[in-house]
GROMACS .gro file of C-alpha atoms in nm:
model
  173
    1MET     CA    1   1.270   2.023   1.511
    2SER     CA    2   0.923   1.925   1.390
    3LYS     CA    3   0.844   1.571   1.283
    4PRO     CA    4   0.755   1.494   0.921
    5THR     CA    5   0.408   1.406   0.798
    6LEU     CA    6   0.369   1.041   0.703
    7VAL     CA    7   0.204   0.972   0.368
    8ILE     CA    8   0.078   0.616   0.342
    9VAL     CA    9   0.070   0.458  -0.004
   10PRO     CA   10  -0.134   0.141   0.055
   11GLY     CA   11  -0.102  -0.201  -0.096
   12ALA     CA   12  -0.344  -0.370  -0.329
   13TRP     CA   13  -0.682  -0.465  -0.182
   14GLN     CA   14  -0.629  -0.242   0.122
   15MET     CA   15  -0.892  -0.009   0.255
   16PRO     CA   16  -0.784   0.269   0.495
   17VAL     CA   17  -0.904   0.073   0.801
   18VAL     CA   18  -0.602  -0.161   0.791
   19TRP     CA   19  -0.377   0.136   0.876
   20ASP     CA   20  -0.592   0.274   1.161
   21ALA     CA   21  -0.399   0.124   1.456
   22PHE     CA   22  -0.064   0.226   1.311
   23ARG     CA   23  -0.190   0.577   1.236
   24VAL     CA   24  -0.305   0.612   1.598
   25ALA     CA   25   0.038   0.495   1.721
   26VAL     CA   26   0.208   0.748   1.493
   27LYS     CA   27  -0.012   1.031   1.618
   28GLU     CA   28   0.043   0.929   1.981
   29ALA     CA   29   0.419   0.937   1.913
   30GLY     CA   30   0.385   1.308   1.832
   31TYR     CA   31   0.377   1.303   1.454
   32PRO     CA   32   0.135   1.516   1.255
   33PRO     CA   33  -0.176   1.326   1.141
   34SER     CA   34  -0.075   1.082   0.870
   35ILE     CA   35  -0.228   1.093   0.524
   36TYR     CA   36  -0.366   0.784   0.350
   37VAL     CA   37  -0.350   0.814  -0.029
   38ALA     CA   38  -0.672   0.696  -0.193
   39LEU     CA   39  -0.543   0.508  -0.496
   40PRO     CA   40  -0.762   0.498  -0.807
   41THR     CA   41  -0.669   0.133  -0.873
   42ILE     CA   42  -0.820   0.020  -0.542
   43GLU     CA   43  -1.193  -0.043  -0.576
   44GLY     CA   44  -1.204   0.142  -0.908
   45THR     CA   45  -1.527   0.105  -1.102
   46GLY     CA   46  -1.479   0.326  -1.408
   47THR     CA   47  -1.369   0.194  -1.744
   48PRO     CA   48  -1.103   0.159  -1.847
   49LEU     CA   49  -0.985   0.068  -1.499
   50PRO     CA   50  -0.700   0.285  -1.372
   51GLY     CA   51  -0.336   0.173  -1.368
   52LEU     CA   52   0.002   0.267  -1.224
   53ALA     CA   53   0.015   0.609  -1.389
   54ASP     CA   54  -0.316   0.703  -1.225
   55ASP     CA   55  -0.191   0.594  -0.883
   56VAL     CA   56   0.135   0.785  -0.931
   57VAL     CA   57  -0.068   1.099  -1.008
   58ALA     CA   58  -0.273   1.045  -0.690
   59VAL     CA   59   0.045   1.024  -0.480
   60CYS     CA   60   0.192   1.332  -0.651
   61ASN     CA   61  -0.128   1.526  -0.581
   62VAL     CA   62  -0.090   1.448  -0.210
   63LEU     CA   63   0.281   1.535  -0.208
   64ASP     CA   64   0.257   1.859  -0.412
   65PRO     CA   65   0.139   2.084  -0.125
   66PHE     CA   66   0.425   1.960   0.095
   67ILE     CA   67   0.677   2.027  -0.179
   68GLU     CA   68   0.534   2.374  -0.245
   69GLN     CA   69   0.550   2.458   0.127
   70VAL     CA   70   0.895   2.293   0.165
   71LYS     CA   71   0.768   2.062   0.439
   72GLU     CA   72   0.915   1.726   0.531
   73VAL     CA   73   0.719   1.416   0.441
   74VAL     CA   74   0.795   1.045   0.465
   75LEU     CA   75   0.637   0.794   0.227
   76LEU     CA   76   0.532   0.467   0.388
   77CYS     CA   77   0.466   0.231   0.100
   78HIS     CA   78   0.314  -0.115   0.119
   79PHE     CA   79   0.306  -0.369  -0.164
   80PRO     CA   80   0.242  -0.254  -0.436
   81GLY     CA   81   0.250   0.094  -0.288
   82GLY     CA   82   0.629   0.063  -0.308
   83VAL     CA   83   0.596   0.022  -0.682
   84ILE     CA   84   0.369   0.325  -0.699
   85GLY     CA   85   0.577   0.534  -0.457
   86SER     CA   86   0.901   0.465  -0.638
   87ASN     CA   87   0.764   0.486  -0.993
   88ALA     CA   88   1.007   0.211  -1.090
   89ALA     CA   89   1.102   0.077  -1.434
   90GLN     CA   90   1.030  -0.296  -1.459
   91SER     CA   91   0.697  -0.476  -1.475
   92LEU     CA   92   0.558  -0.612  -1.149
   93LEU     CA   93   0.442  -0.915  -1.342
   94ASP     CA   94   0.804  -0.967  -1.454
   95LEU     CA   95   0.899  -0.990  -1.085
   96LEU     CA   96   0.632  -1.258  -1.057
   97CYS     CA   97   0.792  -1.457  -1.342
   98GLY     CA   98   0.558  -1.306  -1.600
   99SER     CA   99   0.233  -1.436  -1.459
  100PRO     CA  100   0.005  -1.383  -1.161
  101LEU     CA  101   0.059  -1.590  -0.850
  102PRO     CA  102  -0.181  -1.887  -0.799
  103TRP     CA  103  -0.383  -1.707  -0.532
  104MET     CA  104  -0.452  -1.406  -0.759
  105LYS     CA  105  -0.787  -1.411  -0.940
  106LEU     CA  106  -0.700  -1.209  -1.251
  107ARG     CA  107  -0.956  -1.055  -1.483
  108ASP     CA  108  -0.982  -0.679  -1.536
  109ARG     CA  109  -0.969  -0.663  -1.158
  110VAL     CA  110  -0.747  -0.871  -0.930
  111SER     CA  111  -0.879  -1.015  -0.607
  112GLY     CA  112  -0.748  -1.276  -0.369
  113ASP     CA  113  -0.878  -1.632  -0.375
  114PRO     CA  114  -1.088  -1.648  -0.055
  115GLY     CA  115  -0.944  -1.988   0.035
  116MET     CA  116  -0.582  -1.877   0.000
  117PHE     CA  117  -0.577  -1.501   0.052
  118PRO     CA  118  -0.587  -1.491   0.435
  119GLN     CA  119  -0.273  -1.708   0.461
  120ILE     CA  120  -0.094  -1.549   0.165
  121GLY     CA  121  -0.180  -1.186   0.230
  122PHE     CA  122  -0.164  -1.186   0.608
  123ASN     CA  123   0.062  -1.480   0.695
  124ASP     CA  124   0.234  -1.298   0.982
  125LEU     CA  125  -0.093  -1.255   1.176
  126SER     CA  126  -0.301  -1.482   1.399
  127PRO     CA  127  -0.573  -1.690   1.225
  128GLU     CA  128  -0.840  -1.459   1.369
  129ASP     CA  129  -0.663  -1.147   1.242
  130ARG     CA  130  -0.602  -1.310   0.902
  131ALA     CA  131  -0.975  -1.367   0.863
  132ARG     CA  132  -1.058  -1.016   0.982
  133TRP     CA  133  -0.822  -0.836   0.746
  134ALA     CA  134  -0.907  -1.064   0.452
  135GLU     CA  135  -1.270  -0.953   0.500
  136GLU     CA  136  -1.156  -0.589   0.467
  137ALA     CA  137  -0.980  -0.658   0.135
  138THR     CA  138  -1.124  -0.536  -0.193
  139HIS     CA  139  -1.026  -0.565  -0.561
  140THR     CA  140  -0.745  -0.385  -0.744
  141SER     CA  141  -0.723  -0.296  -1.112
  142ALA     CA  142  -0.525  -0.553  -1.311
  143ALA     CA  143  -0.365  -0.264  -1.504
  144LEU     CA  144  -0.155  -0.182  -1.196
  145PHE     CA  145   0.031  -0.513  -1.225
  146ALA     CA  146   0.133  -0.455  -1.587
  147ALA     CA  147   0.325  -0.134  -1.515
  148PRO     CA  148   0.703  -0.088  -1.482
  149SER     CA  149   0.878  -0.161  -1.152
  150GLY     CA  150   1.225  -0.258  -1.040
  151TYR     CA  151   1.178  -0.290  -0.665
  152GLU     CA  152   1.068  -0.584  -0.455
  153PRO     CA  153   0.836  -0.453  -0.181
  154GLY     CA  154   0.779  -0.590   0.170
  155HIS     CA  155   0.449  -0.688   0.328
  156CYS     CA  156   0.234  -0.615   0.643
  157PRO     CA  157   0.451  -0.492   0.934
  158PHE     CA  158   0.202  -0.211   1.004
  159LEU     CA  159  -0.045  -0.485   1.106
  160SER     CA  160   0.180  -0.751   1.259
  161LYS     CA  161   0.438  -0.525   1.428
  162PRO     CA  162   0.307  -0.166   1.435
  163ASN     CA  163   0.525  -0.063   1.730
  164GLU     CA  164   0.839  -0.210   1.574
  165MET     CA  165   0.756  -0.038   1.246
  166LEU     CA  166   0.713   0.290   1.432
  167LYS     CA  167   1.052   0.242   1.604
  168ALA     CA  168   1.215   0.169   1.268
  169LEU     CA  169   1.055   0.481   1.125
  170GLN     CA  170   1.169   0.689   1.422
  171SER     CA  171   1.525   0.563   1.382
  172VAL     CA  172   1.549   0.707   1.031
  173VAL     CA  173   1.338   1.021   1.068
   0.00000   0.00000   0.00000
């Protein structure tokens, strides 16, 4: 039986490079090359800035060919990719008690406070890796955080424990 293709729905501020090591591990484990969904809300520059609906369309556009060809696919979603991947019903800001967290710099784009973001966004990594991955972070459209969601997502196991994440994936696929 063939293995499914993994479709990665990234989290806010994440460029594809943060998934590179995990994607290599997945490929070496015999899976087809994984697909990273380029979300319009990440590093968007057009106005108005894109929101959840735009990201959902981007994920659907990646999934459509698999559905049409009746091929297996597994979504790997990282905060707020879980919100996007699930297309949930309650506001992400409602999960955050109606307001952004203190480390979020909120305007039309949301970025992490440079003094707090490495510890908040990558707290399960070494100090060196925190700094490295914080440097790779970018901005995300604030409109994404105002959209419906009812799920609480996880965080960065693809960086802190890529082999354990792969084993967990293999146990369910």
